Coordinates of C-alpha atoms in Angstrom, one line a residue:
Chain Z
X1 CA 50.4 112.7 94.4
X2 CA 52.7 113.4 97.3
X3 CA 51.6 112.9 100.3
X4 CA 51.1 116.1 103.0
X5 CA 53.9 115.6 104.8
X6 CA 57.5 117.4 105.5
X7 CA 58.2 121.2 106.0
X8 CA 55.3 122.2 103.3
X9 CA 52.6 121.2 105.7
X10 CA 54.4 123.1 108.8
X11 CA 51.2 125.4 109.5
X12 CA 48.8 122.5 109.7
X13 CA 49.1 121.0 113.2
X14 CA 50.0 117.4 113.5
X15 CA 47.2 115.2 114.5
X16 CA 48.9 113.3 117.3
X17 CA 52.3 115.1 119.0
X18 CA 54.0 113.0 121.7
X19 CA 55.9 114.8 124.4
X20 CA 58.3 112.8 126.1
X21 CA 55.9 110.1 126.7
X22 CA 56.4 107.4 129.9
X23 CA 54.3 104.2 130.8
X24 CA 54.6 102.2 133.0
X25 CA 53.4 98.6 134.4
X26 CA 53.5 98.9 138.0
X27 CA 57.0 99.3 138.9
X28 CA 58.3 98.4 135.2
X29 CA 58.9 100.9 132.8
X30 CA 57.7 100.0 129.4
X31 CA 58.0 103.5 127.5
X32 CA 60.7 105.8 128.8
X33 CA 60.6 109.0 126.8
X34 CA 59.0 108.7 123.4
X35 CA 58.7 112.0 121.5
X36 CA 57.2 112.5 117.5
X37 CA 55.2 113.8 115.8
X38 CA 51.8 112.3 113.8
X39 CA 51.1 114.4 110.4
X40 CA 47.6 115.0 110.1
X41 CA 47.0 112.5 106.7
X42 CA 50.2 110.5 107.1
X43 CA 50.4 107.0 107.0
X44 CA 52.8 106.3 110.0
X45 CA 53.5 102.7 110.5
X46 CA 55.2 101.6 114.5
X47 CA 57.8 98.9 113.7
X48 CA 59.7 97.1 116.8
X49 CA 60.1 93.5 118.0
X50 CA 58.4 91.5 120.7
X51 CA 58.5 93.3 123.8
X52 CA 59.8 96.3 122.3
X53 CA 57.0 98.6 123.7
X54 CA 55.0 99.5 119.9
X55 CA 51.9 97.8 121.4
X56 CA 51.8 99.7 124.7
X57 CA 52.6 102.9 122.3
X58 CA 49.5 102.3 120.8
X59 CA 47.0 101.5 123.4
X60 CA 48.3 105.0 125.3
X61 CA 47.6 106.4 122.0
X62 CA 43.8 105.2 122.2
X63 CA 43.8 105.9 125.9
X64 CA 43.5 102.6 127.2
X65 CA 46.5 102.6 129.2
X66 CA 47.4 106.1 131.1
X67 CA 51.2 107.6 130.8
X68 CA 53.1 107.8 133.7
X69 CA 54.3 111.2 132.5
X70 CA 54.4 113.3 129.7
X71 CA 52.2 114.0 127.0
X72 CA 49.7 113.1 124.2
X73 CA 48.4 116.1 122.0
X74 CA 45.0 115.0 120.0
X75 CA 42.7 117.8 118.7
X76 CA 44.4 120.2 121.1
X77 CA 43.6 117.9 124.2
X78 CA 46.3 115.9 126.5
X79 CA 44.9 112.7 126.8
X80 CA 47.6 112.1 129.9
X81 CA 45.3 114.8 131.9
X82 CA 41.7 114.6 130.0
X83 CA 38.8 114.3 132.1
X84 CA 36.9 110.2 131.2
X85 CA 33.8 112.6 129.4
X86 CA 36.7 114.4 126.9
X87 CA 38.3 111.1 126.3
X88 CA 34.9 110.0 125.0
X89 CA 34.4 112.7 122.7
X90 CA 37.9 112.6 121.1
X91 CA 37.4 108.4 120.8
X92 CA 34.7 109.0 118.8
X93 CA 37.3 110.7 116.1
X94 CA 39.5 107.8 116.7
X95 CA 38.9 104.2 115.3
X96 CA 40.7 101.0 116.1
X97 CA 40.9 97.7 114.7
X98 CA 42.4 95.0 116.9
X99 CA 44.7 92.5 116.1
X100 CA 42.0 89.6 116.6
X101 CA 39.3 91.9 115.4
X102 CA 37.6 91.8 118.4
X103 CA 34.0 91.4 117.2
X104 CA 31.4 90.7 119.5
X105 CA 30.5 87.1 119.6
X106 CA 26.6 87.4 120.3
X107 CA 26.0 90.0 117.2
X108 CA 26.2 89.9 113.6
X109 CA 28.7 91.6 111.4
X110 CA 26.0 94.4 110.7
X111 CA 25.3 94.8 114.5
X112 CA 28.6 95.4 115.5
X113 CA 29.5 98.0 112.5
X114 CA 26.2 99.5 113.1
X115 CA 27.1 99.6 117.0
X116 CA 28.8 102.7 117.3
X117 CA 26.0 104.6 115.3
X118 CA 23.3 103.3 117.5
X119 CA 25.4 104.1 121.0
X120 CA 26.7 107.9 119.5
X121 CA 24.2 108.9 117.3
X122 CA 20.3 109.6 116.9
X123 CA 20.2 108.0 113.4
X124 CA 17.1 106.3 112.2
X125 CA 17.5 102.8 111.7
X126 CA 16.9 102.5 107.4
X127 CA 19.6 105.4 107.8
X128 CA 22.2 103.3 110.2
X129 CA 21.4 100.2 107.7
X130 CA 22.6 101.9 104.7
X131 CA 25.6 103.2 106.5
X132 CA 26.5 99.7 107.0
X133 CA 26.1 98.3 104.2
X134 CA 28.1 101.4 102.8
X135 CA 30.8 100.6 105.3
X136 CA 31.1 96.8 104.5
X137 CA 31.0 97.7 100.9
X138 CA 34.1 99.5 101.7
X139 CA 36.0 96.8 103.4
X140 CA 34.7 94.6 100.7
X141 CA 32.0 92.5 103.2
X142 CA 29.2 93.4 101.2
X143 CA 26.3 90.8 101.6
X144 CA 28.1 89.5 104.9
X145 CA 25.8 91.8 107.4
X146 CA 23.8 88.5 108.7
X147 CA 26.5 86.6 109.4
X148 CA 27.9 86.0 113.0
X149 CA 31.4 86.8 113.6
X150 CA 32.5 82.9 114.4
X151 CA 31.5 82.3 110.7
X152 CA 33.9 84.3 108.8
X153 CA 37.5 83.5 108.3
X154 CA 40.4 85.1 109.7
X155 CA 41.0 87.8 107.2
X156 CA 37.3 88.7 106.8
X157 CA 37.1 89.3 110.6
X158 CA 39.9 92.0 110.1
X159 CA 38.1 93.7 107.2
X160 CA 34.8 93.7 109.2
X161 CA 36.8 95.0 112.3
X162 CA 38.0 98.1 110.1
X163 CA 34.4 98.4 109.0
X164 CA 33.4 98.9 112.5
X165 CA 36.6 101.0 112.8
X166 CA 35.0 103.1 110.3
X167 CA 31.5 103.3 111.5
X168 CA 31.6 107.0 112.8
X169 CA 34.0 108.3 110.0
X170 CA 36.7 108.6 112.0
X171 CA 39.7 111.5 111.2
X172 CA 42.8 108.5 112.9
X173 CA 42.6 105.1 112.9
X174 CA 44.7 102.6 114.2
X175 CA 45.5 99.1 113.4
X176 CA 47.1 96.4 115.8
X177 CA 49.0 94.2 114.1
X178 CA 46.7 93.6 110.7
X179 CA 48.5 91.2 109.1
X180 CA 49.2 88.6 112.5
X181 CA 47.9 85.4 112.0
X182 CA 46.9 85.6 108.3
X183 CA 48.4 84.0 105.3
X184 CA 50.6 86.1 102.8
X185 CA 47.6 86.5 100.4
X186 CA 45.3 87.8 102.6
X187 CA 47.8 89.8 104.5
X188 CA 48.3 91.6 101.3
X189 CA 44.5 92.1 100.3
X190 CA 44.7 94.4 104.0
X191 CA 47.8 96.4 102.9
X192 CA 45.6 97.1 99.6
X193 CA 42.3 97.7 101.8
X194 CA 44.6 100.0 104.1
X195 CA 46.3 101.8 101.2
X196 CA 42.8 102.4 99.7
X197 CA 41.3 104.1 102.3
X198 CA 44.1 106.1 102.8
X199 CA 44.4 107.8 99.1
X200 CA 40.0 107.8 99.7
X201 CA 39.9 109.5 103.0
X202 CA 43.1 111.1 103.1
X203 CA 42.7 109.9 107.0
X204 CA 45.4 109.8 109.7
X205 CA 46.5 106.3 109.8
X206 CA 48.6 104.5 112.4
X207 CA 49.6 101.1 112.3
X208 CA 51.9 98.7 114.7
X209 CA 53.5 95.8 112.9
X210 CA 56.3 94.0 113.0
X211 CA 56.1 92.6 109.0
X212 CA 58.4 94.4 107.1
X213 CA 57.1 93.7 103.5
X214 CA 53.6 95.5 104.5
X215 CA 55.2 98.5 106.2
X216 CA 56.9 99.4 103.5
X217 CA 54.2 99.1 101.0
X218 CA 51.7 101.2 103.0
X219 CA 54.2 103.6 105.3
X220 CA 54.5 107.4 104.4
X221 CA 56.7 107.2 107.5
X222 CA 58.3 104.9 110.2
X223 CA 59.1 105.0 113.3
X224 CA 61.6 102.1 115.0
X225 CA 61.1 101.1 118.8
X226 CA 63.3 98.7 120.6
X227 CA 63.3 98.6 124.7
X228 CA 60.6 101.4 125.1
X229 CA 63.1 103.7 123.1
X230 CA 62.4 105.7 119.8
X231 CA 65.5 104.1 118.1
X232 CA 64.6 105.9 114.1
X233 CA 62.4 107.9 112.8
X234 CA 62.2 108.6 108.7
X235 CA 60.3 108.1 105.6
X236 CA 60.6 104.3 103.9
X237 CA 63.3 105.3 102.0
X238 CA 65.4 106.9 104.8
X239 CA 64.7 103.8 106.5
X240 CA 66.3 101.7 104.4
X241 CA 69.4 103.4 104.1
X242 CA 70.0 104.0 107.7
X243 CA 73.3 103.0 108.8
X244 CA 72.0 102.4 112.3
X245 CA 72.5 99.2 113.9
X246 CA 69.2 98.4 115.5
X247 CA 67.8 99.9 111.9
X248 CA 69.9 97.4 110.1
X249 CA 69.3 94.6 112.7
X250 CA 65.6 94.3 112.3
X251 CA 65.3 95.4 108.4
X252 CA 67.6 93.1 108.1
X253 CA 66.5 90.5 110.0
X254 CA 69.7 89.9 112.0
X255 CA 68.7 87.2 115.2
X256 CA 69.9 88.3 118.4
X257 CA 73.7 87.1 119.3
X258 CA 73.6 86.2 122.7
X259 CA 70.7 83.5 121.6
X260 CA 71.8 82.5 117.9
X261 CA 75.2 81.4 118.7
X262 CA 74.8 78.1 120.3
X263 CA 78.3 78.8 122.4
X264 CA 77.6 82.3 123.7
X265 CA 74.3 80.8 125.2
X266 CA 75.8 77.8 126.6
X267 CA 78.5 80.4 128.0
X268 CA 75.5 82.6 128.9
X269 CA 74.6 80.0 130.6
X270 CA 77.5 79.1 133.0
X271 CA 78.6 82.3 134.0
X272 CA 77.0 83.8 136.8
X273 CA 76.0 87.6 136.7
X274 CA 79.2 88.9 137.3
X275 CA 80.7 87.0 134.4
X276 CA 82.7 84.5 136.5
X277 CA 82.8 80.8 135.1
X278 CA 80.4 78.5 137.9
Chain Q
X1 CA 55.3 88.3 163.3
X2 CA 54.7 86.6 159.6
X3 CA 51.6 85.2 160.6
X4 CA 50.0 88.7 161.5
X5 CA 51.0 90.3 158.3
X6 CA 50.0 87.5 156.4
X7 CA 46.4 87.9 158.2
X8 CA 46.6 91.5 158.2
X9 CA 47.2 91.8 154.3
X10 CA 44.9 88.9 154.0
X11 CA 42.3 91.4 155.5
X12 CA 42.9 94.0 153.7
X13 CA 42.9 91.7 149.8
X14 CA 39.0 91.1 151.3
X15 CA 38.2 94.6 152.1
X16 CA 39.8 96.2 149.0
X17 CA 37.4 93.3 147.3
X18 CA 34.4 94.2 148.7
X19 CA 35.3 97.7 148.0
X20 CA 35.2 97.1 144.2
X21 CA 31.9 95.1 144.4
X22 CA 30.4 98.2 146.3
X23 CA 31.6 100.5 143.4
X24 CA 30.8 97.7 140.6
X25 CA 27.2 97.9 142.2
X26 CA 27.4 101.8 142.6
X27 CA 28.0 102.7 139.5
X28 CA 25.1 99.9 137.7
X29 CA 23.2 101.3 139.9
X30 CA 24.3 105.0 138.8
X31 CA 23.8 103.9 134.9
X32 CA 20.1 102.6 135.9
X33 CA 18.8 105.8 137.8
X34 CA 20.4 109.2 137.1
X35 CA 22.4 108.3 133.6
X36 CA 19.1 108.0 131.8
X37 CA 18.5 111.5 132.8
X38 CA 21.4 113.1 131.2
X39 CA 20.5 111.2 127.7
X40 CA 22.2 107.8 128.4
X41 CA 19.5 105.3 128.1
X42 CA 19.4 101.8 129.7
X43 CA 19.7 99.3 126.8
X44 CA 16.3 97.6 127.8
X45 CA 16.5 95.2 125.4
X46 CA 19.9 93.5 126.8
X47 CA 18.0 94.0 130.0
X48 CA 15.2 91.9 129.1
X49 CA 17.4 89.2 127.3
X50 CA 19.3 88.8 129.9
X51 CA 16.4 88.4 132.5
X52 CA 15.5 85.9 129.9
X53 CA 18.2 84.2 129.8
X54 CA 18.6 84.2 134.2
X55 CA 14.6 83.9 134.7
X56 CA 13.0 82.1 132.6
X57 CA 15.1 79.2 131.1
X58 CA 15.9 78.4 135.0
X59 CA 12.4 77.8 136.0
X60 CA 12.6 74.2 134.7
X61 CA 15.7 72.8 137.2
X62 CA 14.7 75.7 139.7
X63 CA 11.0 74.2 140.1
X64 CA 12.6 70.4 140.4
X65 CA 15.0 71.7 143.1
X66 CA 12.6 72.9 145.1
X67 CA 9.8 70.7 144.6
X68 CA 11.8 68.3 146.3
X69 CA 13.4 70.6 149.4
X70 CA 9.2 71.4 150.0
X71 CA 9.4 67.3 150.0
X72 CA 12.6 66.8 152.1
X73 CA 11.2 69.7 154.6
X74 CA 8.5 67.8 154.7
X75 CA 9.6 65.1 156.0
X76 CA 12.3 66.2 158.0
X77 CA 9.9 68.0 160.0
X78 CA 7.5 65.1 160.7
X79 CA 9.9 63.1 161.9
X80 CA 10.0 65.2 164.9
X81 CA 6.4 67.0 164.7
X82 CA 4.8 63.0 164.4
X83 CA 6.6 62.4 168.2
X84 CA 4.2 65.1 169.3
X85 CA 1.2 64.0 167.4
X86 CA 1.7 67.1 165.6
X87 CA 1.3 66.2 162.0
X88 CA -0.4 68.9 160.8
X89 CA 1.9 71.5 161.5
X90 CA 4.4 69.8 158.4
X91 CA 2.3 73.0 156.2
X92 CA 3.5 75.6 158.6
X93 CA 6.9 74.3 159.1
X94 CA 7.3 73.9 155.6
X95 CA 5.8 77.2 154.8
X96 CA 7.9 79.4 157.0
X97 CA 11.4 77.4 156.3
X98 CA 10.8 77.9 152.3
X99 CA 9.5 81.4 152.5
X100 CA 12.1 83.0 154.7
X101 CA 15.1 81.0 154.4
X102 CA 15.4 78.0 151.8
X103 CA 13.3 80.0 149.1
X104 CA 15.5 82.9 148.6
X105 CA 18.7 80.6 149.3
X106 CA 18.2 77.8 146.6
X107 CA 17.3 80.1 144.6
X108 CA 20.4 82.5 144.6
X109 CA 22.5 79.3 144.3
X110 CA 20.8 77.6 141.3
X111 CA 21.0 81.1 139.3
X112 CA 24.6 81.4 140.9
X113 CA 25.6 77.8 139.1
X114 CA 23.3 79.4 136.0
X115 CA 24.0 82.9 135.9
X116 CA 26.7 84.2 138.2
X117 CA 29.0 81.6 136.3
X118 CA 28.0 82.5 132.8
X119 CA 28.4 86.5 133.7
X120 CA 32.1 85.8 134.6
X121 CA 32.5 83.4 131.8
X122 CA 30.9 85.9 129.1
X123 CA 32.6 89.2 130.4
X124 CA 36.2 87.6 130.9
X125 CA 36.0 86.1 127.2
X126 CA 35.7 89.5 125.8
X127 CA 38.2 90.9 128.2
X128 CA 40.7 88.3 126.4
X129 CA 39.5 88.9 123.0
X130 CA 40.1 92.5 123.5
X131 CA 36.4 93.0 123.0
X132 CA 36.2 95.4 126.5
X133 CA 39.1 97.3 124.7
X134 CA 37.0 97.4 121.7
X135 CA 34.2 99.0 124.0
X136 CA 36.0 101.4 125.1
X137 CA 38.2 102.5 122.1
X138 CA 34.7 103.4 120.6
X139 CA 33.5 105.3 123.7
X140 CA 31.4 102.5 125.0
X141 CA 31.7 102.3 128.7
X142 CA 31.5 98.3 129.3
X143 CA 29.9 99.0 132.4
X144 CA 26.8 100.9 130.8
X145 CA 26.8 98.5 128.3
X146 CA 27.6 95.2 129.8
X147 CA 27.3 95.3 133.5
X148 CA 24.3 97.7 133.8
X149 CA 21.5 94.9 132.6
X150 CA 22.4 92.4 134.0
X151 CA 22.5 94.0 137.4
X152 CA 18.7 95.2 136.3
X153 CA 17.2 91.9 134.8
X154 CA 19.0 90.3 138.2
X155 CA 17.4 92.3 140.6
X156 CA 13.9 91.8 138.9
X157 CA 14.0 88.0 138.3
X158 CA 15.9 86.8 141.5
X159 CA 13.2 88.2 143.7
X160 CA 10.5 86.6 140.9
X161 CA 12.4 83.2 140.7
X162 CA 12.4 83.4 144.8
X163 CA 8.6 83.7 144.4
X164 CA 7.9 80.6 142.5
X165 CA 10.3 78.6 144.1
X166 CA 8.4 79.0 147.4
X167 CA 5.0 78.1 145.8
X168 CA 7.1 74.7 144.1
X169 CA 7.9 74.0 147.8
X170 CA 4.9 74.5 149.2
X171 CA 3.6 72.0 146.4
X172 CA 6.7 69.7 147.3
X173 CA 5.3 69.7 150.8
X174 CA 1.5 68.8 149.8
X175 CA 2.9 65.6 148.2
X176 CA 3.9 64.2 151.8
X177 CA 0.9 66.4 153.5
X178 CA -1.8 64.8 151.2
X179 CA -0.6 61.5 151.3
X180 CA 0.8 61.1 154.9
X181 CA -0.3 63.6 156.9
X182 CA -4.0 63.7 156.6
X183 CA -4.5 67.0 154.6
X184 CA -6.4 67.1 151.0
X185 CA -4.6 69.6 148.6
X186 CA -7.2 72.6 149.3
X187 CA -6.4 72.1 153.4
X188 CA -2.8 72.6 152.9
X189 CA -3.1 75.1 151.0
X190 CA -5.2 76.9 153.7
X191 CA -2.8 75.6 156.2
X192 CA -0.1 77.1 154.5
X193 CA -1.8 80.3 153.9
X194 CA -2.7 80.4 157.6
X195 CA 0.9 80.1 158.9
X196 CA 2.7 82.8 156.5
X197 CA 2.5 86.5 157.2
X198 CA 3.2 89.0 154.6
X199 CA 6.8 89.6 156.8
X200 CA 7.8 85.9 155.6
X201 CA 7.5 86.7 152.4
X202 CA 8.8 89.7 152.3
X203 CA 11.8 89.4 154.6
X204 CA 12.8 86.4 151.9
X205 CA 12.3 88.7 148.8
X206 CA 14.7 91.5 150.6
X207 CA 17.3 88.9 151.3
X208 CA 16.8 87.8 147.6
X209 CA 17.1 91.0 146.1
X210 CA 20.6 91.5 147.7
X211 CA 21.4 88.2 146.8
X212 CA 21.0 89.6 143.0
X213 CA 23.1 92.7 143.5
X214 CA 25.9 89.9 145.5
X215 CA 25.6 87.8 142.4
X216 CA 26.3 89.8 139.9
X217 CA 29.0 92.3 141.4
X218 CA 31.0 89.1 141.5
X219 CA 30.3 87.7 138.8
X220 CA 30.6 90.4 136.5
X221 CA 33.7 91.8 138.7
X222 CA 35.4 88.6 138.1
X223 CA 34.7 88.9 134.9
X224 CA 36.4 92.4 134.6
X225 CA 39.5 91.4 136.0
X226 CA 40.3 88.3 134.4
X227 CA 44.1 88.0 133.0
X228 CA 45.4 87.2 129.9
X229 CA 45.0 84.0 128.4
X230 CA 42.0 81.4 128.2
X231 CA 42.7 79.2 131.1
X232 CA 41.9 82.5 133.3
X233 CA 38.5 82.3 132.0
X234 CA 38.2 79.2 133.5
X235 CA 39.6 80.5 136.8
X236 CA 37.4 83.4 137.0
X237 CA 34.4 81.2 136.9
X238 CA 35.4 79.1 138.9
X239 CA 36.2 81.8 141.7
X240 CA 32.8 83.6 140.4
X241 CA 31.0 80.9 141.7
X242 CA 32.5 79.5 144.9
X243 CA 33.2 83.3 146.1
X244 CA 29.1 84.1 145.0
X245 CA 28.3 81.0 147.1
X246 CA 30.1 82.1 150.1
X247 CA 28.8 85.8 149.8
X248 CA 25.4 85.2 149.4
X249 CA 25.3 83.3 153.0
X250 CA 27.5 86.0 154.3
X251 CA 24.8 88.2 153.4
X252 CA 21.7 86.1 154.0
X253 CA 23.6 86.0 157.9
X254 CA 23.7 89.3 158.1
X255 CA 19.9 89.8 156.6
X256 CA 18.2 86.9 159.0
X257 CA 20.2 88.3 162.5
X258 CA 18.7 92.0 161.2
X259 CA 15.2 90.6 160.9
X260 CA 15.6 88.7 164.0
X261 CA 16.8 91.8 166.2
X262 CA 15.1 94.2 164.5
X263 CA 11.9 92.8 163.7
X264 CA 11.7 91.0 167.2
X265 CA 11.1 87.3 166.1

């Protein structure tokens, strides 16, 4: 099954279109100028280093942080001019799973799944239970609804994080980071739970990493940042035979100069700004 | 010329403060009244936890407090009413001090080392864990949710806690007037009932119930602005508490000169 994206899908609008997109921290520009496109069903997974910008990408993308200029097209609303009520109502399309999950310490696993539900919807309680249960069944947390979050591991916080992601059946969902902080194994058993749900829900899915192995396994399409800067866009495979240098730098795996070569840095070190020896 | 910028942007830092407090407050106190109109209900049940949580587990070290300031007052004041062969105004004195001034005042500060402390601790926890984001991403406003009851169970039990902490200090007070100064229990009592006017009382409650809206608007505020990282956790409660502390006497200055020029006594 091929995935719906490419020029066969050109009259279905994309689910997320970026116009020239700026953000800024105070007076520091972290995002100067990002434009693409998000196919409604795609896989699209964010690569870029540490401080490259992917992270602020994708909290402007859920609306936590507010473009300086440009724009941010979800279900024919810019989220760069939306009134605080309209960003509500698309949100509740929108799931996220953080990198740390971000469970709430004072409820159980079932409470904060069944959280959403309760705050959005007029559900009866039996009704909001067996969605849960449903939902954990999903992410493979079935039985774990009692537990507090401090109780499960690492990877089973995740998994209960994109549970909660799920809660209101969402049409995009995003993931920080899934596999940070969690062994090889378990990283993997995410890339499986995330390529399941995308061949069961056919849902948009975003997701910001910076482990190479995983994006390609789950990515219908990738985009490169470095320095705030769309630096490639393309499908896996176009990916890996890009000839560009950034491309080839962090695929693969290529350190910095200025830092890896011991006598650059010590040069670095010794020459003023204007590259005179002190 | 650097000194007067210094003070002048100083000013200003405190200002823009109090400014978010007074929206903080504003907007619980827009989620308590008109929200639940337009089909956003209070979430009474963190409302009563919480008043749980600041009411009733502080009774225990709030009645020991003030059991013994009722003592303290006690004798503080016959040291100087004894020179007049006055003994057995200790009740009033005692009375009138805990009612309108030390009452409300431990009060706020024993919840503030309970309660204010905890609110910033609690609320800039999440905010590192990314659990405000979390809030938010699912169209949870943390204020509703978070903020809201805590202003709510606040308001109700501060005023409460104030309540029972002037009867513990008027039974701090018997101990010395029973056993000193010539009274039996039921005399005090009277005594004490005799000296208070409903205005005591209730000038102390007002003063406690903005005490509850001062502790938690910093609390809670410090709380929403910690930064990244645990250790500013730590500094938030840790400024939670010593800027609640200096707040609530701002505001208890304020309160007692109103009563005083307003009222007449």
């Amino acid at each position: 099954m091929s995935s719906p994206v490419g020029p066969l899908n050109e009259q279905v609008p994309p689910a997320i279109s970026l116009r020239n997109l700026r953000v800024s921290y105070g007076d520091r520009e972290i995002l100067h100028g990002v434009s693409f496109d998000v196919q409604q069903g795609e896989t699209l997974v964010i690569l870029g280093g540490s401080g490259s910008g992917k992270s602020t990408l994708l909290r402007t993308l859920v609306g936590l942080e507010r473009p300086t200029s440009g724009e941010i097209w979800i279900k024919g609303k810019n989220l760069a001019t939306i009134s605080a009520d309209e960003l509500d109502y698309i949100r509740r399309h929108m799931g996220m799973s953080f990198q740390g999950g971000a469970l709430f310490g004072s409820m159980t696993v079932g409470e904060n799944v069944a959280l959403p539900l309760r705050e959005h919807t007029k559900l009866e309680d039996p009704t909001i239970d067996i969605m849960l249960r449903l939902k954990l069944d999903q992410v493979g947390l079935s039985g774990y609804e009692d537990y507090l979050p401090s109780q499960l591991s690492g990877g089973m916080k995740k998994r209960a994080a994109v549970a909660r992601a799920l809660a209101m059946d969402p049409e995009i969902l995003f993931f920080d980071e899934p596999s940070a902080g969690l062994d090889p194994i378990i990283a993997a058993g995410i890339d499986e739970l995330i390529l399941e749900l995308k061949q069961a829900f056919h849902m948009t899915i975003i997701v910001v990493t910076h482990e190479l192995a995983s994006a390609f396994l789950i990515a219908d399409r990738m985009v490169l940042i470095n320095k705030g800067d769309v630096v490639a866009l393309g499908t896996a495979e176009e990916m890996r035979t890009s000839k560009h240098p950034r491309v080839r730098q962090f695929l693969d795996r290529i350190a910095e100069p200025a830092v890896s070569q011991e006598l650059d840095y010590l040069q670095m070190l010794t020459e003023d700004r204007h590259g005179n020896r002190r | 010329m650097e000194l007067t910028v210094q003070l002048g942007q100083t000013v200003l830092n405190a200002l823009a403060y109090l400014g978010s407090l007074a929206t903080l407050s504003a907007r619980a106190a827009y989620y308590t009244v008109v929200a639940p109109f337009q089909g956003k209900p209070v979430r009474v049940q963190r409302a009563i936890t919480q008043a749980m949580q600041i009411g009733v587990r502080a009774l225990p070290i709030l009645s020991l407090i003030t059991f013994f300031i009722g003592l303290i007052l006690a004798l503080q004041a016959a040291y100087e009413l004894k020179k007049f062969g006055a003994m057995n105004f200790v009740a009033s004195a005692v009375a009138i001090s805990m009612s309108r001034e030390l009452g409300p005042l431990i009060t706020a500060i024993v919840v503030i080392g309970r309660s204010g402390s905890s609110f910033a601790a609690e609320i800039g926890t999440m905010k590192v864990t990314e659990e405000l984001d979390a809030l938010e991403t699912m169209a949870i406003n943390p204020i509703r949710f978070l903020v809201t009851p805590k202003f709510i169970a606040m308001v109700v039990m501060l005023p409460c806690l104030t309540i029972w902490a002037n009867a513990m200090g008027v039974l701090g007070g018997s101990l010395f007037g029973v056993t000193k100064a010539g009274f039996t229990f039921l005399s005090y009592l009277h005594a004490t009932a005799d000296a208070l006017f409903l205005r005591d009382i209730i000038s102390g409650l007002i003063k406690s119930f903005m005490f509850g809206i001062t502790i938690t608007a910093v609390g809670c505020q410090e709380g929403l602005s910690t930064g990244a990282g645990a250790e500013q956790v730590g500094r938030s409660t840790t400024s939670a508490v010593v800027i609640s502390i200096f707040l609530v006497i701002a505001v208890d200055l304020i309160f007692t000169a109103l009563f005083f020029f307003l009222g007449g006594q």
